[in-house]
């Protein structure tokens, strides 16, 4: 990127992504590459040659103090804010106390007036509630009476309208059904007439055919008789033949007439029977049609009446709801109007009394405000004076510390590497840093003008240091022993320890495991994190395995899972926390722990406190700040005696 070979840099980033896709530095490098490319495009558009890299140390030293000064200003502002907050908290308590004293005097005087006002207000409220109750009862009575009257009138009108509509509907249905009945009856009559005429025509045709048959038979018989007579009486005379023919004709005519009369009588009788049967059938069908008509009429009238009743009930309910809503609205309006009137009267009385009390209250408040303002002014002046004194003292101390520490970027390469190692160490505590942390690491690398190889070297040292510290803690807690390798493999994977780095660290790990078997385990309990870290480093350098706890409860939990050879504890902890004396008593109550040497260390130098601790039975008492040599000597002596006791 520095040589502006952006394509080659992007290819290398893609190759790194294939090897380790989860590496957070890939994202950071891509972002830095984009920044370099944008800078390059801006410079090329301006047609200016890229500036030569500055190699002289003096120029670098002149360019570097700006971030340091900005950082110092931020730290100074935060420190000033913290001091102001502490001073304000102290004087806030004093001001609150003075304010409470001043308020108690006015509160007592106001309490009597407030009780009097509340009594008057309760009396007015009772009067208002009574008037409102009477007004509501009267309005409800009028509303019920008017509503019932309106509903009765409306129901009567609706009922009359319903009856008129029902009568009209019934007449229309009767007319329609009667018309339908007449049409059906006319159809039946036409059908009967057609059947009657057909029957009559049939009978006539039958009679004619019968007469024709009889005539033909008669003529045939006459012809046969005449032939017989002619055959029989050939010898008779023509006159006799004619007379005989006339006689036979007369006889046959009489016989034919009698037969014809019988046939006619029979046909008429049959015709009458068929006619009567047809008339009976017609009357039956007519009666059935009339009954069916009346049944349909009654059913349709019943359905119409039912539908009309349902519609009547629907309209009746709608009308009732409408009238009730209208009267409810009127009732609410009356009630609201009466309520407003009574409220105005009550408010006028309450306001008059309130104004009177407010005048007295304002007068008391004015006097109280003058007192409070006077106290506030005095305390503010005193607070500002104390704040300025503390700020000047802290500023002086801060300037001395910054001068001793050297807040500027180190001028030498070794100093920059050491600063870089110190700053990136927190990012690797849990293994690989996050993407945001990787961005910060890259920005810091560029700020210190380090190469990527230098970054890799420092990063490797940091990872190995943190890996070693994690191994030591695991050894202390008993999670790792000489025969276990899975926990070590997990830590190697977490901190990305390569085989080459493992080979370099293996002697040290074996040495730590050896120390774990030969040196004692010590539990250090203190709520000062900086002191806790300092003692842990001191004891670790001297070959001891150290576990730390920031409060008594955490220490009890650690004692429940790990064996220790000595306990080193502070006496005073947080406000809500257990103290060292209680911690010692809890240890002594446990038969497994009471034999462990117990040493107090505290900044409390009061003889009574020292004697109290020794009277409880503690093995020793050290005062803060603890001298390292004395601390090591005390621990070695107690452990030596404890180990002799265990051997016995």
Coordinates of C-alpha atoms in Angstrom, one line a residue:
X1 CA 0.0 0.0 0.0
X2 CA 2.9 2.4 0.8
X3 CA 4.3 1.6 -2.7
X4 CA 0.9 2.2 -4.2
X5 CA 0.7 -1.3 -5.7
X6 CA -3.0 -1.5 -4.8
X7 CA -3.9 -4.4 -7.1
X8 CA -1.1 -6.5 -5.7
X9 CA -2.1 -5.6 -2.2
X10 CA -5.7 -6.6 -3.0
X11 CA -4.5 -10.0 -4.4
X12 CA -2.6 -10.6 -1.2
X13 CA -5.7 -9.8 0.9
X14 CA -7.8 -12.3 -1.1
X15 CA -5.1 -15.0 -0.6
X16 CA -5.1 -14.3 3.2
X17 CA -8.9 -14.6 3.2
X18 CA -8.7 -18.0 1.6
X19 CA -6.2 -19.1 4.3
X20 CA -8.1 -17.6 7.3
X21 CA -11.5 -16.1 6.4
X22 CA -12.3 -15.1 10.1
X23 CA -9.2 -13.0 10.5
X24 CA -10.4 -9.5 11.6
X25 CA -7.4 -7.8 10.1
X26 CA -8.6 -8.6 6.6
X27 CA -11.5 -6.2 7.0
X28 CA -9.1 -3.6 8.6
X29 CA -6.7 -3.9 5.7
X30 CA -9.5 -3.6 3.1
X31 CA -10.6 -0.4 4.8
X32 CA -7.1 1.0 4.9
X33 CA -6.6 0.0 1.3
X34 CA -9.7 2.0 0.3
X35 CA -8.4 5.0 2.2
X36 CA -5.0 4.8 0.4
X37 CA -6.7 4.4 -2.9
X38 CA -8.9 7.4 -2.3
X39 CA -5.9 9.5 -1.2
X40 CA -4.0 8.4 -4.3
X41 CA -7.0 9.3 -6.6
X42 CA -7.2 12.7 -5.0
X43 CA -3.5 13.4 -5.4
X44 CA -3.5 12.2 -9.0
X45 CA -6.5 14.4 -9.8
X46 CA -4.5 17.4 -8.5
X47 CA -1.6 16.3 -10.7
X48 CA 0.9 16.6 -7.9
X49 CA 3.7 14.1 -7.3
X50 CA 3.4 11.9 -4.1
X51 CA 5.3 13.3 -1.2
X52 CA 8.6 11.6 -0.3
X53 CA 8.5 9.7 2.9
X54 CA 9.9 11.6 5.8
X55 CA 12.8 9.7 7.3
X56 CA 14.4 12.3 9.5
X57 CA 13.6 11.9 13.2
X58 CA 13.3 15.6 14.0
X59 CA 10.4 16.1 11.6
X60 CA 8.7 13.1 13.1
X61 CA 9.1 14.5 16.6
X62 CA 7.6 17.8 15.5
X63 CA 4.6 16.0 14.0
X64 CA 3.9 13.6 16.8
X65 CA 3.1 15.8 19.9
X66 CA -0.3 17.0 18.4
X67 CA -2.2 13.7 19.3
X68 CA -0.4 13.6 22.6
X69 CA -1.5 17.1 23.5
X70 CA -5.0 16.4 22.4
X71 CA -5.0 13.2 24.5
X72 CA -3.7 15.2 27.5
X73 CA -6.4 17.8 27.1
X74 CA -9.1 15.1 27.1
X75 CA -7.6 13.5 30.2
X76 CA -7.3 16.8 31.9
X77 CA -10.9 17.7 31.1
X78 CA -12.2 14.3 32.4
X79 CA -10.1 14.7 35.5
X80 CA -11.4 18.2 36.1
X81 CA -15.0 16.9 35.6
X82 CA -14.4 14.1 38.1
X83 CA -13.0 16.5 40.7
X84 CA -15.9 18.9 40.2
X85 CA -18.3 16.0 40.6
X86 CA -16.7 14.9 43.9
X87 CA -16.7 18.4 45.3
X88 CA -20.3 19.0 44.2
X89 CA -21.3 15.7 45.8
X90 CA -19.7 16.6 49.1
X91 CA -21.3 20.1 49.2
X92 CA -24.6 18.7 47.9
X93 CA -24.9 16.7 51.1
X94 CA -24.1 19.8 53.2
X95 CA -26.5 21.9 51.2
X96 CA -29.2 19.3 51.4
X97 CA -28.8 19.2 55.2
X98 CA -29.1 22.9 55.5
X99 CA -32.0 23.0 53.1
X100 CA -33.8 20.3 55.1
X101 CA -33.3 22.4 58.3
X102 CA -34.7 25.5 56.6
X103 CA -37.6 23.6 55.0
X104 CA -38.7 22.0 58.3
X105 CA -39.5 25.4 59.8
X106 CA -41.7 26.4 56.8
X107 CA -43.2 22.9 56.5
X108 CA -44.6 23.0 60.0
X109 CA -46.3 26.4 59.5
X110 CA -47.6 25.3 56.1
X111 CA -48.9 22.0 57.5
X112 CA -51.5 23.8 59.7
X113 CA -52.7 26.0 56.8
X114 CA -52.8 22.9 54.6
X115 CA -54.9 21.0 57.0
X116 CA -57.3 23.9 57.3
X117 CA -57.5 24.2 53.6
X118 CA -58.1 20.5 53.2
X119 CA -61.0 20.6 55.7
X120 CA -62.6 23.5 53.8
X121 CA -61.9 21.7 50.6
X122 CA -63.5 18.5 51.9
X123 CA -66.6 20.4 53.1
X124 CA -67.0 22.1 49.7
X125 CA -66.5 18.7 48.0
X126 CA -69.2 17.1 50.1
X127 CA -71.5 20.0 49.3
X128 CA -70.7 19.7 45.6
X129 CA -71.2 16.0 45.6
X130 CA -74.6 16.4 47.4
X131 CA -75.8 19.0 44.9
X132 CA -74.5 17.0 42.0
X133 CA -76.3 13.9 43.3
X134 CA -79.6 15.7 43.7
X135 CA -79.2 17.2 40.2
X136 CA -78.5 13.8 38.8
X137 CA -81.5 12.2 40.5
X138 CA -83.8 15.0 39.2
X139 CA -82.4 14.8 35.7
X140 CA -82.7 11.0 35.8
X141 CA -86.4 11.2 36.9
X142 CA -87.2 13.7 34.2
X143 CA -85.3 11.8 31.6
X144 CA -87.1 8.5 32.5
X145 CA -90.5 10.1 32.4
X146 CA -89.9 11.9 29.1
X147 CA -88.3 8.8 27.6
X148 CA -91.3 6.6 28.5
X149 CA -93.8 9.1 27.1
X150 CA -91.9 9.5 23.8
X151 CA -91.4 5.7 23.5
X152 CA -95.2 5.1 24.2
X153 CA -96.2 7.6 21.5
X154 CA -93.6 6.3 19.1
X155 CA -94.7 2.7 19.7
X156 CA -98.4 3.6 19.1
X157 CA -97.6 5.4 15.9
X158 CA -95.4 2.6 14.7
X159 CA -98.1 0.0 15.7
X160 CA -100.8 1.9 13.7
X161 CA -98.5 2.2 10.7
X162 CA -97.6 -1.5 11.1
X163 CA -101.3 -2.5 11.2
X164 CA -102.1 -0.4 8.1
X165 CA -99.2 -1.9 6.2
X166 CA -100.1 -5.4 7.3
X167 CA -103.8 -4.9 6.2
X168 CA -102.7 -3.5 2.9
X169 CA -100.3 -6.4 2.4
X170 CA -103.0 -8.9 3.3
X171 CA -105.4 -7.4 0.8
X172 CA -102.7 -7.4 -1.9
X173 CA -101.9 -11.0 -1.2
X174 CA -105.6 -12.0 -1.2
X175 CA -106.1 -10.1 -4.5
X176 CA -103.1 -11.7 -6.0
X177 CA -104.0 -15.2 -4.8
X178 CA -107.7 -14.8 -5.8
X179 CA -106.6 -13.8 -9.3
X180 CA -104.3 -16.8 -9.4
X181 CA -107.2 -19.0 -8.2
X182 CA -109.5 -17.6 -10.8
X183 CA -107.0 -18.3 -13.4
X184 CA -106.5 -21.8 -12.3
X185 CA -110.3 -22.3 -12.0
X186 CA -110.8 -20.9 -15.5
X187 CA -108.1 -23.3 -16.7
X188 CA -110.0 -26.2 -15.0
X189 CA -113.3 -25.1 -16.5
X190 CA -111.8 -24.9 -20.0
X191 CA -110.3 -28.3 -19.5
X192 CA -113.7 -29.7 -18.3
X193 CA -115.5 -28.2 -21.2
X194 CA -113.0 -29.6 -23.6
X195 CA -113.2 -33.0 -22.0
X196 CA -117.1 -32.8 -22.0
X197 CA -117.2 -31.8 -25.7
X198 CA -114.7 -34.6 -26.5
X199 CA -116.9 -37.1 -24.7
X200 CA -120.0 -35.8 -26.4
X201 CA -118.3 -36.0 -29.8
X202 CA -117.1 -39.4 -29.0
X203 CA -120.6 -40.5 -28.0
X204 CA -122.1 -39.0 -31.1
X205 CA -119.6 -40.7 -33.3
X206 CA -120.3 -44.0 -31.5
X207 CA -124.0 -43.5 -32.0
X208 CA -123.6 -42.7 -35.6
X209 CA -121.4 -45.7 -36.2
X210 CA -123.9 -47.9 -34.3
X211 CA -126.8 -46.6 -36.4
X212 CA -124.8 -47.1 -39.5
X213 CA -124.0 -50.6 -38.5
X214 CA -127.6 -51.4 -37.6
X215 CA -128.8 -49.8 -40.9
X216 CA -126.4 -51.9 -42.8
X217 CA -127.4 -55.0 -40.8
X218 CA -131.1 -54.1 -41.4
X219 CA -130.6 -53.7 -45.1
X220 CA -128.6 -56.9 -45.2
X221 CA -131.4 -58.8 -43.4
X222 CA -134.0 -57.3 -45.6
X223 CA -132.0 -58.2 -48.7
X224 CA -131.6 -61.7 -47.2
X225 CA -135.3 -62.0 -46.5
X226 CA -136.3 -60.7 -49.8
X227 CA -134.0 -63.2 -51.5
X228 CA -135.4 -65.9 -49.3
X229 CA -138.9 -64.8 -50.2
X230 CA -138.0 -64.7 -53.9
X231 CA -136.6 -68.1 -53.7
X232 CA -139.4 -69.5 -51.6
X233 CA -142.3 -67.8 -53.3
X234 CA -141.2 -67.8 -56.8
X235 CA -144.6 -69.0 -57.8
X236 CA -146.4 -66.2 -55.9
X237 CA -147.4 -63.2 -57.6
X238 CA -145.7 -59.9 -57.6
X239 CA -148.3 -58.4 -55.4
X240 CA -148.0 -60.9 -52.8
X241 CA -144.2 -60.5 -53.0
X242 CA -144.6 -56.8 -52.5
X243 CA -147.0 -57.2 -49.6
X244 CA -144.6 -59.7 -48.0
X245 CA -141.7 -57.3 -48.5
X246 CA -143.7 -54.5 -47.0
X247 CA -144.6 -56.6 -44.1
X248 CA -141.1 -57.8 -43.5
X249 CA -139.9 -54.3 -44.0
X250 CA -142.4 -53.0 -41.4
X251 CA -141.4 -55.7 -38.9
X252 CA -137.7 -55.1 -39.5
X253 CA -138.3 -51.4 -39.1
X254 CA -140.1 -51.9 -35.8
X255 CA -137.4 -54.2 -34.7
X256 CA -134.7 -51.8 -35.8
X257 CA -136.5 -48.8 -34.1
X258 CA -136.7 -50.8 -30.8
X259 CA -133.0 -51.8 -31.0
X260 CA -132.1 -48.3 -31.9
X261 CA -134.1 -46.9 -29.0
X262 CA -132.4 -49.4 -26.6
X263 CA -129.0 -48.4 -27.9
X264 CA -129.8 -44.7 -27.6
X265 CA -131.1 -45.3 -24.1
X266 CA -128.0 -47.3 -23.2
X267 CA -125.7 -44.6 -24.8
X268 CA -127.5 -41.8 -23.0
X269 CA -127.2 -43.7 -19.7
X270 CA -123.5 -44.3 -20.3
X271 CA -123.1 -40.6 -21.3
X272 CA -124.9 -39.5 -18.2
X273 CA -122.7 -41.7 -16.1
X274 CA -119.6 -40.4 -17.7
X275 CA -120.9 -36.8 -17.4
X276 CA -121.6 -37.3 -13.7
X277 CA -118.2 -38.9 -13.2
X278 CA -116.5 -36.0 -15.0
X279 CA -118.5 -33.4 -13.0
X280 CA -117.6 -35.2 -9.8
X281 CA -113.9 -35.2 -10.8
X282 CA -114.2 -31.5 -11.7
X283 CA -115.8 -30.7 -8.4
X284 CA -113.2 -32.7 -6.5
X285 CA -110.4 -30.9 -8.3
X286 CA -112.1 -27.6 -7.8
X287 CA -112.5 -28.3 -4.0
X288 CA -108.9 -29.4 -3.8
X289 CA -107.7 -26.3 -5.6
X290 CA -109.9 -24.1 -3.3
X291 CA -108.4 -25.9 -0.2
X292 CA -104.9 -25.5 -1.6
X293 CA -105.6 -21.9 -2.4
X294 CA -106.8 -21.2 1.1
X295 CA -103.8 -23.0 2.6
X296 CA -101.3 -21.1 0.5
X297 CA -103.2 -17.9 1.3
X298 CA -103.0 -18.6 5.0
X299 CA -99.3 -19.6 4.8
X300 CA -98.3 -16.5 2.9
X301 CA -100.4 -14.3 5.2
X302 CA -98.7 -16.0 8.2
X303 CA -95.3 -15.4 6.7
X304 CA -96.1 -11.9 5.8
X305 CA -97.4 -11.3 9.4
X306 CA -94.3 -12.9 10.9
X307 CA -92.0 -10.8 8.6
X308 CA -94.0 -7.7 9.4
X309 CA -93.7 -8.4 13.1
X310 CA -90.0 -8.9 12.9
X311 CA -89.6 -5.7 10.9
X312 CA -91.9 -4.0 13.4
X313 CA -89.7 -5.2 16.3
X314 CA -86.6 -4.1 14.5
X315 CA -88.0 -0.7 13.8
X316 CA -89.3 -0.6 17.4
X317 CA -85.8 -1.4 18.8
X318 CA -84.1 1.0 16.5
X319 CA -86.6 3.7 17.4
X320 CA -86.0 2.9 21.1
X321 CA -82.2 3.1 20.8
X322 CA -82.5 6.3 18.8
X323 CA -84.8 7.9 21.4
X324 CA -82.6 6.6 24.2
X325 CA -79.5 8.0 22.6
X326 CA -81.2 11.4 22.0
X327 CA -82.4 11.5 25.6
X328 CA -79.1 10.3 26.9
X329 CA -77.4 13.1 25.1
X330 CA -79.9 15.6 26.4
X331 CA -79.5 14.1 29.9
X332 CA -75.7 14.3 29.7
X333 CA -75.9 17.9 28.5
X334 CA -78.2 18.8 31.4
X335 CA -75.9 17.0 33.9
X336 CA -72.8 18.6 32.4
X337 CA -74.4 22.0 32.6
X338 CA -75.5 21.5 36.2
X339 CA -72.0 20.0 37.0
X340 CA -70.3 23.1 35.5
X341 CA -72.5 25.4 37.5
X342 CA -71.8 23.6 40.7
X343 CA -68.1 23.3 39.9
X344 CA -67.9 27.1 39.1
X345 CA -69.5 27.8 42.5
X346 CA -67.2 25.3 44.3
X347 CA -64.1 26.6 42.3
X348 CA -64.9 30.2 43.2
X349 CA -65.0 29.3 46.9
X350 CA -61.9 27.1 46.6
X351 CA -60.0 29.7 44.6
X352 CA -60.8 32.4 47.2
X353 CA -59.4 30.2 50.0
X354 CA -56.5 29.0 47.9
X355 CA -55.5 32.6 47.0
X356 CA -55.5 33.4 50.7
X357 CA -53.3 30.4 51.5
X358 CA -51.1 31.0 48.5
X359 CA -50.4 34.6 49.6
X360 CA -49.3 33.2 53.0
X361 CA -47.4 30.4 51.3
X362 CA -45.6 32.9 48.9
X363 CA -44.7 35.0 51.9
X364 CA -43.2 32.0 53.7
X365 CA -41.5 30.8 50.5
X366 CA -40.0 34.2 50.0
X367 CA -38.5 34.2 53.4
X368 CA -37.3 30.6 52.9
X369 CA -35.8 31.4 49.5
X370 CA -33.8 34.3 51.0
X371 CA -32.4 31.9 53.6
X372 CA -31.7 29.2 51.1
X373 CA -30.1 31.6 48.7
X374 CA -27.9 32.9 51.4
X375 CA -26.9 29.4 52.4
X376 CA -26.4 28.5 48.7
X377 CA -24.2 31.5 48.1
X378 CA -22.0 30.8 51.1
X379 CA -21.7 27.1 50.2
X380 CA -21.1 27.9 46.5
X381 CA -18.2 30.2 47.4
X382 CA -16.8 27.7 49.7
X383 CA -17.3 24.9 47.2
X384 CA -15.6 26.8 44.4
X385 CA -12.7 27.6 46.7
X386 CA -12.2 24.0 47.6
X387 CA -12.7 22.9 44.0
X388 CA -10.0 25.3 42.8
X389 CA -7.6 24.2 45.6
X390 CA -8.1 20.5 44.7
X391 CA -7.9 21.2 41.0
X392 CA -4.6 23.1 41.4
X393 CA -3.2 20.3 43.6
X394 CA -4.4 17.5 41.1
X395 CA -3.2 19.6 38.2
X396 CA 0.2 19.9 39.8
X397 CA 0.4 16.2 40.5
X398 CA -0.9 15.4 37.0
X399 CA 1.7 17.5 35.4
X400 CA 4.4 15.9 37.5
X401 CA 3.1 12.4 36.6
X402 CA 2.8 13.2 32.9
X403 CA 6.4 14.6 33.0
X404 CA 7.6 11.4 34.7
X405 CA 5.7 9.1 32.3
X406 CA 6.4 11.0 29.2
X407 CA 3.1 11.5 27.4
X408 CA 4.7 12.1 23.9
X409 CA 5.3 9.4 21.4
X410 CA 8.7 7.9 22.1
X411 CA 11.4 9.2 19.8
X412 CA 13.2 5.9 19.4
X413 CA 12.1 2.8 17.5
X414 CA 12.4 0.6 20.7
X415 CA 10.2 3.0 22.6
X416 CA 7.6 3.0 19.9
X417 CA 7.6 -0.8 19.8
X418 CA 7.2 -1.0 23.6
X419 CA 4.3 1.6 23.5
X420 CA 2.7 -0.4 20.7
X421 CA 3.1 -3.7 22.7
X422 CA 1.5 -2.0 25.7
X423 CA -1.4 -0.5 23.8
X424 CA -2.4 -3.6 21.7
X425 CA -2.1 -6.0 24.6
X426 CA -5.8 -5.5 25.9
X427 CA -7.0 -6.3 22.4
X428 CA -5.5 -9.8 22.5
X429 CA -6.6 -10.8 26.0
X430 CA -9.3 -13.2 24.7
X431 CA -7.4 -14.3 21.6
X432 CA -8.0 -12.6 18.2
X433 CA -9.2 -9.0 18.4
X434 CA -12.6 -7.9 16.9
X435 CA -12.9 -6.0 13.6
X436 CA -13.2 -2.7 15.5
X437 CA -10.1 -3.6 17.6
X438 CA -8.2 -4.6 14.5
X439 CA -9.0 -1.1 13.0
X440 CA -7.6 0.5 16.1
X441 CA -4.5 -1.7 15.9
X442 CA -3.9 -0.7 12.3
X443 CA -4.4 3.0 13.1
X444 CA -2.0 2.8 16.0
X445 CA 0.6 1.0 13.8
X446 CA 0.4 3.8 11.2
X447 CA 0.5 6.5 13.9
X448 CA 3.8 5.0 15.2
X449 CA 5.1 4.5 11.7
X450 CA 5.7 0.8 12.2
X451 CA 6.1 -1.8 9.4
X452 CA 3.9 -4.8 9.2
X453 CA 6.8 -7.1 10.0
X454 CA 7.3 -5.1 13.2
X455 CA 3.6 -5.5 13.9
X456 CA 3.8 -9.2 13.5
X457 CA 6.8 -9.5 15.8
X458 CA 5.1 -7.4 18.5
X459 CA 1.8 -9.3 18.0
X460 CA 3.6 -12.6 18.4
X461 CA 5.2 -11.5 21.6
X462 CA 1.9 -10.3 23.0
X463 CA 0.1 -13.5 22.1
X464 CA 2.7 -15.6 23.6
X465 CA 2.8 -13.5 26.8
X466 CA -1.0 -13.8 27.2
X467 CA -0.9 -17.5 26.4
X468 CA 1.7 -18.0 29.1
X469 CA -0.3 -16.0 31.6
X470 CA -3.5 -18.0 30.8
X471 CA -1.5 -21.2 31.2
X472 CA -0.3 -20.1 34.6
X473 CA -3.8 -19.2 35.7
X474 CA -5.1 -22.6 34.5
X475 CA -2.3 -24.3 36.4
X476 CA -3.2 -22.3 39.5
X477 CA -6.9 -23.3 39.2
X478 CA -6.0 -26.9 38.7
X479 CA -7.5 -27.1 35.2
X480 CA -4.1 -28.0 33.7
X481 CA -1.6 -30.5 35.1
X482 CA 1.5 -32.2 33.8
X483 CA -0.4 -35.0 32.1
X484 CA -3.1 -33.0 30.4
X485 CA -2.7 -31.6 26.9
X486 CA -6.3 -30.8 25.7
X487 CA -6.5 -27.6 27.7
X488 CA -3.2 -26.5 26.4
X489 CA -4.3 -27.2 22.8
X490 CA -7.4 -25.1 23.4
X491 CA -5.3 -22.2 24.6
X492 CA -3.0 -22.6 21.6
X493 CA -5.9 -22.5 19.3
X494 CA -7.4 -19.4 21.1
X495 CA -4.1 -17.4 20.9
X496 CA -3.1 -18.8 17.5
X497 CA 0.2 -20.2 18.8
X498 CA 2.2 -21.8 16.0
X499 CA 4.4 -24.9 16.3
X500 CA 7.5 -22.8 16.2
X501 CA 6.1 -20.6 19.0
X502 CA 5.1 -23.7 20.9
X503 CA 8.6 -25.0 20.7
X504 CA 9.9 -21.7 22.1
X505 CA 7.4 -21.7 25.0
X506 CA 7.5 -25.3 25.9
X507 CA 10.5 -25.0 28.4
X508 CA 8.8 -22.2 30.2
X509 CA 5.5 -24.1 30.4
X510 CA 7.3 -27.1 31.8
X511 CA 9.0 -24.9 34.3
X512 CA 5.7 -23.4 35.4
X513 CA 4.2 -26.9 35.8
X514 CA 7.3 -27.8 37.9
X515 CA 6.9 -24.7 40.0
X516 CA 3.2 -25.6 40.5
X517 CA 4.3 -28.8 42.2
X518 CA 7.1 -27.3 44.3
X519 CA 5.8 -23.8 45.2
X520 CA 2.7 -22.9 47.2
X521 CA -0.6 -21.5 46.1
X522 CA -1.6 -18.1 47.5
X523 CA -5.0 -16.5 47.5
X524 CA -4.9 -12.6 47.4
X525 CA -8.1 -10.7 48.3
X526 CA -8.3 -6.9 47.8
X527 CA -10.7 -4.5 46.1
X528 CA -7.8 -2.3 44.8
X529 CA -7.3 -3.8 41.3
X530 CA -3.9 -2.1 40.8
X531 CA -2.5 -3.3 44.1
X532 CA -4.0 -6.7 43.4
X533 CA -2.2 -6.9 40.0
X534 CA 1.1 -5.7 41.6
X535 CA 1.0 -8.3 44.3
X536 CA 0.1 -11.0 41.8
X537 CA 3.1 -10.1 39.6
X538 CA 5.4 -9.9 42.6
X539 CA 4.4 -13.4 43.9
X540 CA 4.4 -14.9 40.4
X541 CA 8.0 -13.7 39.8
X542 CA 9.0 -15.3 43.1
X543 CA 7.7 -18.7 42.0
X544 CA 4.3 -18.8 43.7
X545 CA 1.0 -19.7 42.0
X546 CA -1.5 -16.8 42.7
X547 CA -5.3 -16.5 42.6
X548 CA -6.9 -13.2 43.1
X549 CA -10.4 -12.0 44.2
X550 CA -11.8 -8.5 44.4
X551 CA -14.3 -9.2 47.2
X552 CA -15.0 -11.7 50.0
X553 CA -17.8 -13.6 48.2
X554 CA -15.6 -14.3 45.2
X555 CA -12.8 -15.5 47.5
X556 CA -15.2 -17.9 49.3
X557 CA -16.1 -19.3 45.8
X558 CA -12.5 -19.8 44.9
X559 CA -11.7 -21.5 48.2
X560 CA -14.5 -24.0 47.5
X561 CA -12.9 -25.3 44.3
X562 CA -9.1 -24.9 44.9
X563 CA -6.6 -25.8 47.6
X564 CA -4.4 -22.9 48.9
X565 CA -1.4 -22.8 51.2
X566 CA -1.8 -19.1 52.4
X567 CA -4.5 -16.4 52.3
X568 CA -3.5 -12.7 52.1
X569 CA -6.5 -10.4 52.6
X570 CA -7.4 -6.7 53.0
X571 CA -9.7 -5.7 55.9
X572 CA -11.9 -2.9 54.4
X573 CA -14.0 -3.5 51.3
X574 CA -17.0 -1.8 49.6
X575 CA -20.0 -0.4 51.6
X576 CA -22.3 -3.4 50.8
X577 CA -19.4 -6.0 50.9
X578 CA -18.2 -8.2 53.7
X579 CA -15.1 -7.1 55.6
X580 CA -11.8 -8.9 56.3
X581 CA -12.8 -9.8 59.8
X582 CA -16.0 -11.5 58.6
X583 CA -13.9 -13.3 55.9
X584 CA -11.5 -14.7 58.5
X585 CA -14.4 -15.9 60.7
X586 CA -16.0 -17.7 57.7
X587 CA -12.6 -19.4 57.0
X588 CA -12.2 -20.5 60.6
X589 CA -15.7 -22.0 60.6
X590 CA -14.7 -24.4 57.9
X591 CA -12.6 -27.3 59.3
X592 CA -10.9 -27.8 55.9
X593 CA -9.7 -24.1 55.7
X594 CA -9.0 -23.1 59.3
X595 CA -5.4 -24.5 59.2
X596 CA -4.4 -22.3 56.3
X597 CA -2.1 -19.4 57.3
X598 CA -4.1 -16.1 57.2
X599 CA -2.4 -12.7 56.8
X600 CA -4.1 -9.3 57.0
X601 CA -2.8 -6.3 55.0
X602 CA -4.5 -2.9 55.4
X603 CA -3.9 0.8 55.3
X604 CA -5.6 1.0 58.7
X605 CA -2.8 1.7 61.2
X606 CA -5.1 2.1 64.3
X607 CA -3.7 0.0 67.1
X608 CA -7.2 -1.1 68.1
X609 CA -7.8 -2.6 64.7
X610 CA -4.4 -4.3 64.6
X611 CA -5.0 -5.8 68.0
X612 CA -8.5 -6.9 67.0
X613 CA -7.2 -8.8 64.0
X614 CA -4.4 -10.4 66.1
X615 CA -6.9 -11.3 68.8
X616 CA -9.1 -13.1 66.3
X617 CA -6.2 -15.4 65.6
X618 CA -4.7 -14.2 62.3
X619 CA -1.1 -15.2 61.6
X620 CA 0.2 -11.8 60.8
X621 CA -0.7 -8.2 60.0
X622 CA 1.0 -6.0 57.3
X623 CA 0.3 -2.3 56.8
X624 CA 0.0 -0.7 53.3
X625 CA 1.9 0.2 51.4
X626 CA 3.4 -3.3 51.8
X627 CA 7.2 -3.6 51.4
X628 CA 7.8 -6.4 48.8
X629 CA 10.8 -7.9 50.7
X630 CA 8.8 -8.0 54.0
X631 CA 5.8 -9.5 52.2
X632 CA 8.0 -12.3 50.6
X633 CA 9.7 -13.0 53.9
X634 CA 6.4 -13.2 55.8
X635 CA 4.9 -15.5 53.2
X636 CA 8.0 -17.8 53.1
X637 CA 8.0 -18.0 56.9
X638 CA 4.3 -18.9 57.2
X639 CA 4.5 -21.4 54.4
X640 CA 7.6 -23.1 55.8
X641 CA 5.8 -23.4 59.2
X642 CA 2.6 -24.6 57.5
X643 CA 4.4 -27.3 55.6
X644 CA 6.2 -28.5 58.7
X645 CA 2.8 -28.7 60.4
X646 CA 1.4 -30.7 57.6
X647 CA 4.3 -33.2 57.7
X648 CA 3.7 -33.8 61.4

